[in-house]
Coordinates of C-alpha atoms in Angstrom, one line a residue:
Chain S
X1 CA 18.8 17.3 -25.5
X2 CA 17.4 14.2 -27.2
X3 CA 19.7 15.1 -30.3
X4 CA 22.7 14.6 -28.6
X5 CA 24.2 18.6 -29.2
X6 CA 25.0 18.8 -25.8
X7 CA 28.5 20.5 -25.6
X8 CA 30.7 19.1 -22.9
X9 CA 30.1 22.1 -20.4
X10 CA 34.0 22.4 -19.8
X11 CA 34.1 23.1 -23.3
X12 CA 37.4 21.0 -23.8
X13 CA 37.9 20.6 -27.7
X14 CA 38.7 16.6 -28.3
X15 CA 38.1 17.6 -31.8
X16 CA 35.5 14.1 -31.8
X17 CA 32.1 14.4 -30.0
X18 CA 31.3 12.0 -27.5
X19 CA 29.2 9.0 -28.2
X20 CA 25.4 9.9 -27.2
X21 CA 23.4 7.1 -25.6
X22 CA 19.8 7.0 -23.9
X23 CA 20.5 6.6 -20.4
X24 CA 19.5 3.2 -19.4
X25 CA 15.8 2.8 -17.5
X26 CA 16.1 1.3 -14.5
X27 CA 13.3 1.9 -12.5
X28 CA 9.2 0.0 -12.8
X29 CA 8.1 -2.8 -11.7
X30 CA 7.2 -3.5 -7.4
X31 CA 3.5 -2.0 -8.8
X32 CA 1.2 -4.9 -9.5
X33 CA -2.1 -4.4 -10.9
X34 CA -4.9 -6.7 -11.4
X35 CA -6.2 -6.5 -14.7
X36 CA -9.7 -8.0 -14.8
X37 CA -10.0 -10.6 -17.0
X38 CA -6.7 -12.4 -15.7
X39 CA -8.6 -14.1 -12.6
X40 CA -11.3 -15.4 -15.0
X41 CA -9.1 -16.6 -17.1
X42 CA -7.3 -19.0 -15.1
X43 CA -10.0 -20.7 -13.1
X44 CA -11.4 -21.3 -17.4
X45 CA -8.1 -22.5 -18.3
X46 CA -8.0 -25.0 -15.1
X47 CA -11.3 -25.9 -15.7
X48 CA -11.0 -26.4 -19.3
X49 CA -7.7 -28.2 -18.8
X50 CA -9.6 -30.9 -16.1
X51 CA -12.5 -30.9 -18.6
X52 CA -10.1 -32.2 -21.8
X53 CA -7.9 -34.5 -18.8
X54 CA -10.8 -36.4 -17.7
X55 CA -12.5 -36.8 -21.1
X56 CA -9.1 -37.9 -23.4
X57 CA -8.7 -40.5 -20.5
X58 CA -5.3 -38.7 -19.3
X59 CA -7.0 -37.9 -15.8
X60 CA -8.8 -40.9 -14.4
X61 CA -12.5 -40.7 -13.1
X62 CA -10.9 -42.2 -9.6
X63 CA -8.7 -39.0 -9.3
X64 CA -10.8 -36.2 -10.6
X65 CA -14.5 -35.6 -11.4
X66 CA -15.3 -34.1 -14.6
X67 CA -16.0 -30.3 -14.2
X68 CA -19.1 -30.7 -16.6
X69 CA -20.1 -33.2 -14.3
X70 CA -20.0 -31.5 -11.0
X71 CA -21.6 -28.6 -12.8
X72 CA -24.7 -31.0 -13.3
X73 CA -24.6 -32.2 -10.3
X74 CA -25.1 -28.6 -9.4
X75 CA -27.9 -28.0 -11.5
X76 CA -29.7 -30.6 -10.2
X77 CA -29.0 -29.8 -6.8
X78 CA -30.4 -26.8 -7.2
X79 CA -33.6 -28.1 -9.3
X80 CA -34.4 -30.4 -6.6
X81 CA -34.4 -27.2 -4.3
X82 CA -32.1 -29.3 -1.5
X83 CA -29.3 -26.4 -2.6
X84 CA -31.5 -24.3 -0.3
X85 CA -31.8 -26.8 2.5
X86 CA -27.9 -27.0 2.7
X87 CA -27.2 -23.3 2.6
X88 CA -30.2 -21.7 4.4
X89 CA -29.0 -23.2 7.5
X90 CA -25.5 -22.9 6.5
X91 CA -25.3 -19.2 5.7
X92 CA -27.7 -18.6 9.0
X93 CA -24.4 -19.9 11.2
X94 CA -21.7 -18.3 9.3
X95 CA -23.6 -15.0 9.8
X96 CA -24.3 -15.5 13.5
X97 CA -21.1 -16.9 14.4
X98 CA -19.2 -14.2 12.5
X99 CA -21.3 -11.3 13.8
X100 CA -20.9 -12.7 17.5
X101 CA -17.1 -13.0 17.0
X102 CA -16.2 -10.0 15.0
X103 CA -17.9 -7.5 16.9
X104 CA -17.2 -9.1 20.0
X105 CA -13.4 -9.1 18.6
X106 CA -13.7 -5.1 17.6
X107 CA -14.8 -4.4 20.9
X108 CA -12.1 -6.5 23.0
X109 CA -9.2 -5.3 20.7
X110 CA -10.1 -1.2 20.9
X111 CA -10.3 -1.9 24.6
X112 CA -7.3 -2.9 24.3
X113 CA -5.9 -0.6 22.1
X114 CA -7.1 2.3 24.7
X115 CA -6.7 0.5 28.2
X116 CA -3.3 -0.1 29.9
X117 CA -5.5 -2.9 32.5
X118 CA -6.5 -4.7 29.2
X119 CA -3.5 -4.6 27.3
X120 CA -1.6 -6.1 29.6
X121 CA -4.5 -8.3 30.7
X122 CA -5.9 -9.7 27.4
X123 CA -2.7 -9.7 25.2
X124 CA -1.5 -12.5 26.4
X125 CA -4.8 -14.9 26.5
X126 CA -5.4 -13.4 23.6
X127 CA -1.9 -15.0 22.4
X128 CA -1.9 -18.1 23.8
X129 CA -6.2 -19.0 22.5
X130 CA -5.0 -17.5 18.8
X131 CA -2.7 -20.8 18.1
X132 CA -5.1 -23.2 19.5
X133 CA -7.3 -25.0 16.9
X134 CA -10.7 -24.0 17.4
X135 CA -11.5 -27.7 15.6
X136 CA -9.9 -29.4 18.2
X137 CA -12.2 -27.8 20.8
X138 CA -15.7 -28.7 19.4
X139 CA -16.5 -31.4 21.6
X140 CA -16.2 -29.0 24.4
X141 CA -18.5 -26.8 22.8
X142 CA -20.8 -29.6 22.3
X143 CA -21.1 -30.6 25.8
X144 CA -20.9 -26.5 27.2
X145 CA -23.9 -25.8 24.4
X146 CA -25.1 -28.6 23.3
X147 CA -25.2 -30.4 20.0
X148 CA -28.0 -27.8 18.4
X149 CA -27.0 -24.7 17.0
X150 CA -25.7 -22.7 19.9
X151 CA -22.3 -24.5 19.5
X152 CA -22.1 -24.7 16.0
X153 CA -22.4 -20.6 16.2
X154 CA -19.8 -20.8 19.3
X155 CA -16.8 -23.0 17.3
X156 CA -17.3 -20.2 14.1
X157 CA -17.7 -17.0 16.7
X158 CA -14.7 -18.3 19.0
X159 CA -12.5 -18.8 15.5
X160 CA -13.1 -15.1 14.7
X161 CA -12.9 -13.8 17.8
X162 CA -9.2 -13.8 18.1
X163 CA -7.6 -13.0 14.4
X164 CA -10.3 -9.6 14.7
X165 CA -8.9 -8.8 18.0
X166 CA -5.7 -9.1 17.0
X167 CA -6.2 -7.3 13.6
X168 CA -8.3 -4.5 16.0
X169 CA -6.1 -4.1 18.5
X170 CA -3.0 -3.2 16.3
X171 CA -5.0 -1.2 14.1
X172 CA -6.1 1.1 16.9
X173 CA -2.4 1.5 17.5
X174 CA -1.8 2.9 14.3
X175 CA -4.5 5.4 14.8
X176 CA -2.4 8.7 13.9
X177 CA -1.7 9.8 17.8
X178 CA -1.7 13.9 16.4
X179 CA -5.4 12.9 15.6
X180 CA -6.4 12.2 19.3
X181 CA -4.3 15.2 20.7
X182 CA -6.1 17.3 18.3
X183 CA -9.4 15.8 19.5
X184 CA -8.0 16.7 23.1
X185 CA -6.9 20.2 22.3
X186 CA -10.6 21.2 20.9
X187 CA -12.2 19.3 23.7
X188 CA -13.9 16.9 22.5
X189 CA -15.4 14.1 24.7
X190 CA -14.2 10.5 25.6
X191 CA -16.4 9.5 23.0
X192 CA -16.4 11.4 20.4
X193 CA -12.9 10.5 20.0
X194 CA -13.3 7.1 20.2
X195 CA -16.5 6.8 17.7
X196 CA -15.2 9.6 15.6
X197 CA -10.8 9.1 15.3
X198 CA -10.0 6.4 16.4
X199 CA -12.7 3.9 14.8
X200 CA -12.1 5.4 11.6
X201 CA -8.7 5.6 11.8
X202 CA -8.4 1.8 12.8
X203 CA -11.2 0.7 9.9
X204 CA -8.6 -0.1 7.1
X205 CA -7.0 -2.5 9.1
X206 CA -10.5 -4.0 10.8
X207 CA -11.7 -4.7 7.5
X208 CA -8.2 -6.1 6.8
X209 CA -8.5 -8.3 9.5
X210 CA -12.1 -9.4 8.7
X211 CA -11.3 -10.6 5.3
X212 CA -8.8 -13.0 6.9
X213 CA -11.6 -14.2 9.8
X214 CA -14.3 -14.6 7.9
X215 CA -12.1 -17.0 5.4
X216 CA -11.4 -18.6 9.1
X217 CA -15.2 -18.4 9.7
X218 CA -16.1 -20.3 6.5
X219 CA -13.4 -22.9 7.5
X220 CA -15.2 -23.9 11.0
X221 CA -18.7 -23.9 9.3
X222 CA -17.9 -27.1 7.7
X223 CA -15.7 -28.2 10.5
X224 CA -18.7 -27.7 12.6
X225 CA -21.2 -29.1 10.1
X226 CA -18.9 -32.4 10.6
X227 CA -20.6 -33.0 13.6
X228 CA -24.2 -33.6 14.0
X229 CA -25.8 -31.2 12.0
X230 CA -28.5 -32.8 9.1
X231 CA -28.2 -30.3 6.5
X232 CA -25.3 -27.4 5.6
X233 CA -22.7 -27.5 3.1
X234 CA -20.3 -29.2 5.4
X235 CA -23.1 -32.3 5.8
X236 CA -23.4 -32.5 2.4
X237 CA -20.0 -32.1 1.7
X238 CA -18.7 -35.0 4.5
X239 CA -21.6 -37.1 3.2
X240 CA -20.5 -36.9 -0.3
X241 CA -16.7 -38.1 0.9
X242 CA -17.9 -41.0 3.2
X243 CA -19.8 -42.6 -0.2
X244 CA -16.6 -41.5 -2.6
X245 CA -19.1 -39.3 -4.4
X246 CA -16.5 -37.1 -6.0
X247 CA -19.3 -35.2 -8.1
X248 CA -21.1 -34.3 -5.1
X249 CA -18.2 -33.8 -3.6
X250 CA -16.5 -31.2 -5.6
X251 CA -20.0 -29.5 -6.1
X252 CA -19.8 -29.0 -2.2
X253 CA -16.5 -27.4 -2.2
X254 CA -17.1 -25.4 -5.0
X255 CA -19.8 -23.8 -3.4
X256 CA -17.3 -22.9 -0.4
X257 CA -15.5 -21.5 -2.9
X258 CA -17.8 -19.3 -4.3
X259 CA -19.0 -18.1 -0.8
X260 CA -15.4 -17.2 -0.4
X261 CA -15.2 -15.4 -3.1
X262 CA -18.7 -13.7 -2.8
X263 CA -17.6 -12.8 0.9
X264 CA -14.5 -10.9 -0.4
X265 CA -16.2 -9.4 -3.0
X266 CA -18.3 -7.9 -0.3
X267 CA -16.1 -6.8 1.9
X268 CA -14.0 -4.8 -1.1
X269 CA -17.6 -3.6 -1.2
X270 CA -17.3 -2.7 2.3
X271 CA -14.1 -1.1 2.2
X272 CA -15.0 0.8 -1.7
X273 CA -18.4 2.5 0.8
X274 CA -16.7 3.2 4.0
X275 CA -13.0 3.9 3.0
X276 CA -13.7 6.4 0.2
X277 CA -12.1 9.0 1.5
X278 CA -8.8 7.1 0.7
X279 CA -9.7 7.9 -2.6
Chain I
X1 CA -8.8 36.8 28.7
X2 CA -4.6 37.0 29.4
X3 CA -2.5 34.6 29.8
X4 CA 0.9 34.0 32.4
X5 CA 3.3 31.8 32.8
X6 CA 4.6 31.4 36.2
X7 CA 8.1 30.2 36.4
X8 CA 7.8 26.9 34.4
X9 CA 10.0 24.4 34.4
X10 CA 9.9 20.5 33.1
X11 CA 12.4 18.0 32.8
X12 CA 11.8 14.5 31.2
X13 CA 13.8 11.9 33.8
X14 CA 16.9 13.3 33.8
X15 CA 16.7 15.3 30.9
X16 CA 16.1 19.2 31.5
X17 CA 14.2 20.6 28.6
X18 CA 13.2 23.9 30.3
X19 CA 13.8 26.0 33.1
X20 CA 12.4 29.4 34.8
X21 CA 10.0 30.2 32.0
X22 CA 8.2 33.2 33.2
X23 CA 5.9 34.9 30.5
X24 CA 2.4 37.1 29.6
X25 CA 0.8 36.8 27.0
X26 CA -1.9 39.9 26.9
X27 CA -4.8 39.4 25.1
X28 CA -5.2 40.2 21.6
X29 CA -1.4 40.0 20.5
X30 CA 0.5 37.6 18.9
X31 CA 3.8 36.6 20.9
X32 CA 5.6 34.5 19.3
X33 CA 8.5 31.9 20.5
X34 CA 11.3 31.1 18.6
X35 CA 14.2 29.1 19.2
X36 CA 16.7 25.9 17.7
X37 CA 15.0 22.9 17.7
X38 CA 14.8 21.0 20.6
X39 CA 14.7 23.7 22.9
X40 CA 11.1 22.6 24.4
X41 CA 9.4 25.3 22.5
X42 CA 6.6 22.9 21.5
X43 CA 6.3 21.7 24.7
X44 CA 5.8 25.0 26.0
X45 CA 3.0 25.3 24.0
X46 CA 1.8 22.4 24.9
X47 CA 1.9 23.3 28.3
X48 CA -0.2 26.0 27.7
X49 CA -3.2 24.7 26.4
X50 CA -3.4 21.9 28.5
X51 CA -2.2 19.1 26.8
X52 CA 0.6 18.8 29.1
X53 CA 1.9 18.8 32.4
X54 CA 5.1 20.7 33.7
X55 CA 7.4 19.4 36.1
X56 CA 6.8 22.8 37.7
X57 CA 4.9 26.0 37.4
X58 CA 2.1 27.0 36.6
X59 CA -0.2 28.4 33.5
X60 CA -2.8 30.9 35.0
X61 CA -5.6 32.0 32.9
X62 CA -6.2 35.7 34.1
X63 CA -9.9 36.6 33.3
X64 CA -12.8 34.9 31.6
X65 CA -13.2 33.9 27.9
X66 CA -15.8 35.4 26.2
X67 CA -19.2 33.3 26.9
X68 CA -19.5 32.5 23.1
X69 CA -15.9 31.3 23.1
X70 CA -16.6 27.0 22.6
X71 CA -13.0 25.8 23.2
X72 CA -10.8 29.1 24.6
X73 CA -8.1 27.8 23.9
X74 CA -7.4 26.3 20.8
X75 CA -4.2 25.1 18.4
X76 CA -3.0 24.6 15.1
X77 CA -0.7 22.1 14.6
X78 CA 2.0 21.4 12.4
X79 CA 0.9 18.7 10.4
X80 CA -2.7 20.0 10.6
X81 CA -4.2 17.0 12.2
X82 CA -7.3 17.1 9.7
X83 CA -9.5 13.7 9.8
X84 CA -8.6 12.5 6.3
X85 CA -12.2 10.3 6.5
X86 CA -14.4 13.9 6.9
X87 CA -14.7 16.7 4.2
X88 CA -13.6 20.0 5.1
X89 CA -17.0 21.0 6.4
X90 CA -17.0 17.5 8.4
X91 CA -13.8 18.3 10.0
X92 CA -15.2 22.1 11.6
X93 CA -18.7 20.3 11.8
X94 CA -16.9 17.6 14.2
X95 CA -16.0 19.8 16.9
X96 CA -19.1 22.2 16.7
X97 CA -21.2 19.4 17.2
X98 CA -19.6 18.0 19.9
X99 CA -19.4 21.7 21.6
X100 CA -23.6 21.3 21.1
X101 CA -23.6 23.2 18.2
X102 CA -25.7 21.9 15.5
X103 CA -28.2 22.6 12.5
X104 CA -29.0 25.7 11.3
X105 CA -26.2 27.8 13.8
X106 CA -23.6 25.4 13.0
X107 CA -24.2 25.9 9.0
X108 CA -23.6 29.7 9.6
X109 CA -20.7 29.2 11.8
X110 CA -19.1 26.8 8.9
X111 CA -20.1 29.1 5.9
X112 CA -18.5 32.3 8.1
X113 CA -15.0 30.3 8.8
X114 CA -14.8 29.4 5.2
X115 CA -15.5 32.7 3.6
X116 CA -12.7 33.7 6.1
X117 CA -10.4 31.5 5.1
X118 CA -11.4 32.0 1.4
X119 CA -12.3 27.9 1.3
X120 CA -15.9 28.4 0.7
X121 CA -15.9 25.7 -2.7
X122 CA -14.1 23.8 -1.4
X123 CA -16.4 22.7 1.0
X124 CA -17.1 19.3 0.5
X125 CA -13.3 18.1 -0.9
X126 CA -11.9 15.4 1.0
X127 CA -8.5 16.7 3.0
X128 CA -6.1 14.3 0.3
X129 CA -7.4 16.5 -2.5
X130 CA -6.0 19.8 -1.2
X131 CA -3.1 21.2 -0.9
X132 CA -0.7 21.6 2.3
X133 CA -1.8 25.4 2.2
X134 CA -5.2 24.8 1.8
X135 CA -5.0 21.7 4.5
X136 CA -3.9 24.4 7.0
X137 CA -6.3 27.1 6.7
X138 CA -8.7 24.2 6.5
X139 CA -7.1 24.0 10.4
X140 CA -7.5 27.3 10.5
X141 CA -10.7 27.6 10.0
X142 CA -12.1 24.8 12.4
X143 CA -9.9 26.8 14.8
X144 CA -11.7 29.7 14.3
X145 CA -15.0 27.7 14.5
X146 CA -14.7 27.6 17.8
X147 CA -14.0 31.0 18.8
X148 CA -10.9 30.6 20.3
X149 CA -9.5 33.3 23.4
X150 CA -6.0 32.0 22.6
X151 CA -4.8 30.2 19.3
X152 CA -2.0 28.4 20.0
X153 CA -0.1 27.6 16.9
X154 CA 2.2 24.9 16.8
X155 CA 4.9 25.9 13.4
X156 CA 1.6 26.0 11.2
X157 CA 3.7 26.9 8.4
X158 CA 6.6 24.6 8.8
X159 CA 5.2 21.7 6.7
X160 CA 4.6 24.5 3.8
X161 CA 6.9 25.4 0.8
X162 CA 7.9 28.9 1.0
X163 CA 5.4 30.2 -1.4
X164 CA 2.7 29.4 0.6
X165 CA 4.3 30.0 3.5
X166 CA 4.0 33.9 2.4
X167 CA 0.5 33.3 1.2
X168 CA -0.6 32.0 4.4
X169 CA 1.4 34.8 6.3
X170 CA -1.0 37.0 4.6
X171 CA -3.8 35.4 5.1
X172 CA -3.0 35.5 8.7
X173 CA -2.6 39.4 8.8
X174 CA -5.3 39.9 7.0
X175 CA -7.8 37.6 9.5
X176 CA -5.6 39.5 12.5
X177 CA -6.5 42.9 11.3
X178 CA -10.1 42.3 10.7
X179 CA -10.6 40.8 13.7
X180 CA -7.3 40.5 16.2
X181 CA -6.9 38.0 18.3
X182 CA -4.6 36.5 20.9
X183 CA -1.7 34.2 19.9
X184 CA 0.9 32.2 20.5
X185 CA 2.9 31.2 17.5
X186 CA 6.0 28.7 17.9
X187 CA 8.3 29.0 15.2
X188 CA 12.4 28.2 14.4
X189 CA 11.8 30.6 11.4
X190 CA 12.8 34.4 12.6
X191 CA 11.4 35.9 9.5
X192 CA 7.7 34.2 10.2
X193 CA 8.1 35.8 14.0
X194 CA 9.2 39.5 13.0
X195 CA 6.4 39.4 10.2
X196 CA 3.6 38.2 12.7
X197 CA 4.5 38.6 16.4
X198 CA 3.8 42.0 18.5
X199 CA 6.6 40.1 20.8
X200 CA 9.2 37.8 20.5
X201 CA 10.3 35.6 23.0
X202 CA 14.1 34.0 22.1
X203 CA 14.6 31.2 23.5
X204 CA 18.1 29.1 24.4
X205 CA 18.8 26.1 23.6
X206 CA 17.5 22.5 25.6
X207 CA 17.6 23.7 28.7
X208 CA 15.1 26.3 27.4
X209 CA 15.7 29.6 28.8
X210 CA 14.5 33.0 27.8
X211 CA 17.4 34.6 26.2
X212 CA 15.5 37.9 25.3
X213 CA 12.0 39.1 24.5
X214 CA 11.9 41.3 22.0
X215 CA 9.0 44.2 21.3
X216 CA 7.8 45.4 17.5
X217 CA 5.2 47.7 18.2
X218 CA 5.1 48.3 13.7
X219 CA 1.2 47.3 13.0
X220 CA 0.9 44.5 11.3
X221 CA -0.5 45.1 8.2
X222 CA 2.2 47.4 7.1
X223 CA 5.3 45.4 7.6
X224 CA 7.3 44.9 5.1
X225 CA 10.9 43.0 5.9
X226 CA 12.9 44.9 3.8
X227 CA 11.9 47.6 6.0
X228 CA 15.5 48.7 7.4
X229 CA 14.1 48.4 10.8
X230 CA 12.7 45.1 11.1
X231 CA 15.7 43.7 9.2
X232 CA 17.6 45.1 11.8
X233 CA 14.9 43.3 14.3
X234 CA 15.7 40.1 12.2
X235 CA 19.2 40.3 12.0
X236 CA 19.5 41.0 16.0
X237 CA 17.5 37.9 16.4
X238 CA 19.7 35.6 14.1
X239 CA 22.7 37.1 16.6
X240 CA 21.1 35.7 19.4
X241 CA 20.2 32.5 18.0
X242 CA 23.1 31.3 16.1
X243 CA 25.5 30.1 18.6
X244 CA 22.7 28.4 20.2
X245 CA 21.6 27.0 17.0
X246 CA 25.0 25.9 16.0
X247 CA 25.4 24.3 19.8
X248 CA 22.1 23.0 19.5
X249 CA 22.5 20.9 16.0
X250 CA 25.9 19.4 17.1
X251 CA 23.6 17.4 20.1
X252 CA 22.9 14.1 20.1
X253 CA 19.3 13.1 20.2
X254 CA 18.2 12.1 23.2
X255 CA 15.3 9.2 24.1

């Protein structure tokens, strides 16, 4: 066909042929990829590009610290072993807070995701505590569990609570319903189809959900380092601001950063284990 | 183990889906239903395993299931209804363990069903990696897992190109003749019901009422549909169905 000796099927002789053209490609595209080196490259090229500001004089000290120097700063923090001291104590409250409120989240959103009572109970708390923010509440916290730990692990549990039991609770509704009747029709027991279709069923989005609350979770670590807590990224990193130390200060952040990223990481980690079968 | 229907009936509000249904189903025969869509010939089915309720009537189970039988009665849906997160074996392994049937006894159980159902390497592929044939005698075969009095099957081969359609029609002769067993098979497709039901019951269209029940007494094995006969069978059956079909596709959906 590519030759263009197609025949007009009617067969008409116009004594010319017809002009033969490819047929114009219209379809591709909507299907993004991510090749691997992309990412890389434009946190070096950002970097790079501060780097060359800061040191032609183009970017001023006052407005940005040089990345080389924030990158000693690093090293040194982590020489003088006080990197530990800050993130010991912090990663200790973003785990416990985060465990408390996710799993507490899971288990409020498949109840309601299975219970009339506490979907028409809970959906609406559940609404009107997601917009509130959880910041604004830490003195509460403070004074309901005092200024040690225990509320420092309550502001980060609370923030997750409510974007997991949202993310949970529509998952479960998305559970393919032909799934449970099938788990009825072979008579399988209350929980069995609970633990076996409909957790599974709901996991994709549940791990959906936690990528967005633990983001929230790292958030309200330093919102809740703000307030009386000696060491932790979010000390360091208010301490660095109230002296203008924009070394110290960027070498804070960039460690949020890089807990962000390692947390995402291990969630896709999470997902690659437990979602295989999605192939 | 037989099976009766007592004069069912079921209406959704104030929409009648069926009326009178009165019915046996004796054991080890395959009756099949057919009828145009809509006519409640799912929820029939539905109905008779349990899974539903009717407005009014009754399903009667006349006589035990056999003491081995884990889940007497038992269906095979449409759309197969396989756990896409478990491997074949982990989808018949789910409801043997669940029955208490575990280790060793559940391993034999598995390996039996799958030599049936001529899936034995497939065993540990993942449900997105097979085919909509090989999806539903996956279904099949946790079906069978259980021992089942009654199948109940739901259009199995309605999601199926018609190639596999006759494959799996085969398949399900063959695993009827080795070993028969009682069914009821829902099905719009009259040429699926004259190959593998004993009796057919026609249906009307929404409300569903039995229009005529229809005998083939031909084993199984040995039908063929260009057999003069049961083209004759089919042919009747297309008779009785066509007005209702044609009435039935000009309705507006309801709900």
């Amino acid at each position: 066909m590519a030759d263009g000796s197609l025949t007009s099927p009617g067969g008409i002789a116009t004594g010319d042929r017809p002009e033969a053209r490819p047929v114009r490609f219209r379809g591709g595209g909507f299907n993004p990829t991510s090749p691997r080196w992309v990412g890389a490259a434009v946190f070096v090229v950002l970097i790079a590009f501060l780097e060359w500001g800061t040191r032609a004089g183009v970017i001023s000290n006052l407005t940005m610290p040089r990345p080389s120097d924030v990158f000693a700063t690093l090293v040194d923090l982590a020489r003088s072993g006080m990197l530990w001291t800050h993130l010991v104590p912090s990663l200790t409250r973003l785990a416990v807070g985060s465990a408390l409120g996710t799993l507490a989240g899971i288990f409020v959103g498949v109840m309601i995701g299975l219970f009339s009572v506490a979907r028409a109970g809970l959906v609406p708390l559940v609404a009107a505590l997601f917009p509130i923010p959880k910041i604004a509440l830490l003195p509460l916290f403070v004074i309901w569990f005092g200024i040690d730990e225990a509320s420092k692990y309550a502001l980060i549990a609370f923030g997750t609570f409510t974007p997991t039991v949202v993310a949970t609770y529509g998952a479960v509704d998305t559970v393919d319903r032909t799934l449970i009747r099938m788990g009825q029709s072979f008579g399988l027991k209350w929980h069995t189809i609970v633990l076996r279709i409909v957790l599974p069923g709901a996991m994709p989005g549940i791990l959906s959900g936690l990528r967005v609350s633990l983001a929230i979770a790292i958030i309200l670590l330093v919102a809740a380092e703000m307030l009386g807590a000696e060491y932790g990224i979010g000390a360091y990193i208010l301490q660095a601001g109230s002296l203008y130390d924009l070394e110290r200060l960027f070498a804070g952040v960039a460690i949020l950063s890089l807990l962000g990223v390692l947390v995402s990481a291990a969630i896709g980690r999470i997902e690659a284990r437990l979602l295989r079968w999605r192939g | 183990m037989d099976l009766r229907l007592n004069s069912i009936s079921h209406r959704y509000d104030d929409l009648e889906v069926l009326r009178d249904i009165s019915l046996d189903i004796p054991a080890g025969r395959i009756v099949c239903i057919v009828g145009p869509s809509g006519c409640g010939k799912s929820t029939l089915l539905r109905f008779i395993g349990g899974l539903e309720k009717p407005t009014r009537g009754e399903v009667l189970q006349i006589g035990e299931a056999p003491a081995d039988s884990l889940n007497p009665l038992t269906y095979v849906f449409q759309d197969f209804a396989l756990l896409p997160w478990r491997t074949v074996e982990g989808n018949i392994s789910l409801v043997l363990n669940d029955h208490g049937v575990r280790g060793r006894e559940a391993e034999e159980i598995i390996a039996d069903v799958l030599a049936r159902t001529k899936l034995s390497e497939f065993r540990t592929a993942w449900p997105r990696q097979l085919s909509g044939g090989m999806k539903q005698r996956v279904a099949i075969a946790r079906a069978l897992a259980v021992n089942p009095a009654a199948l109940l099957m739901d259009e199995p081969l309605s999601a199926l190109d018609s190639q596999t359609r006759e494959l799996l029609m085969d398949d399900l002769v063959g695993l009827w003749t080795r070993a028969p067993f009682t069914a009821v098979y829902v099905t719009h497709n009259l040429s699926e019901a004259v190959r593998l039901g004993h009796r057919i019951v026609v249906l009307s269209r929404r409300p569903g009422e039995i229009r005529e029940i229809v005998e083939i007494d031909s084993p199984l094995a040995g039908r063929d549909l260009a057999e003069p006969e049961l083209d004759a069978r089919q042919k009747h059956l297309w008779a009785l169905m066509r007005a209702e079909a044609e009435a039935a596709d000009k309705e507006l959906a309801h709900g």
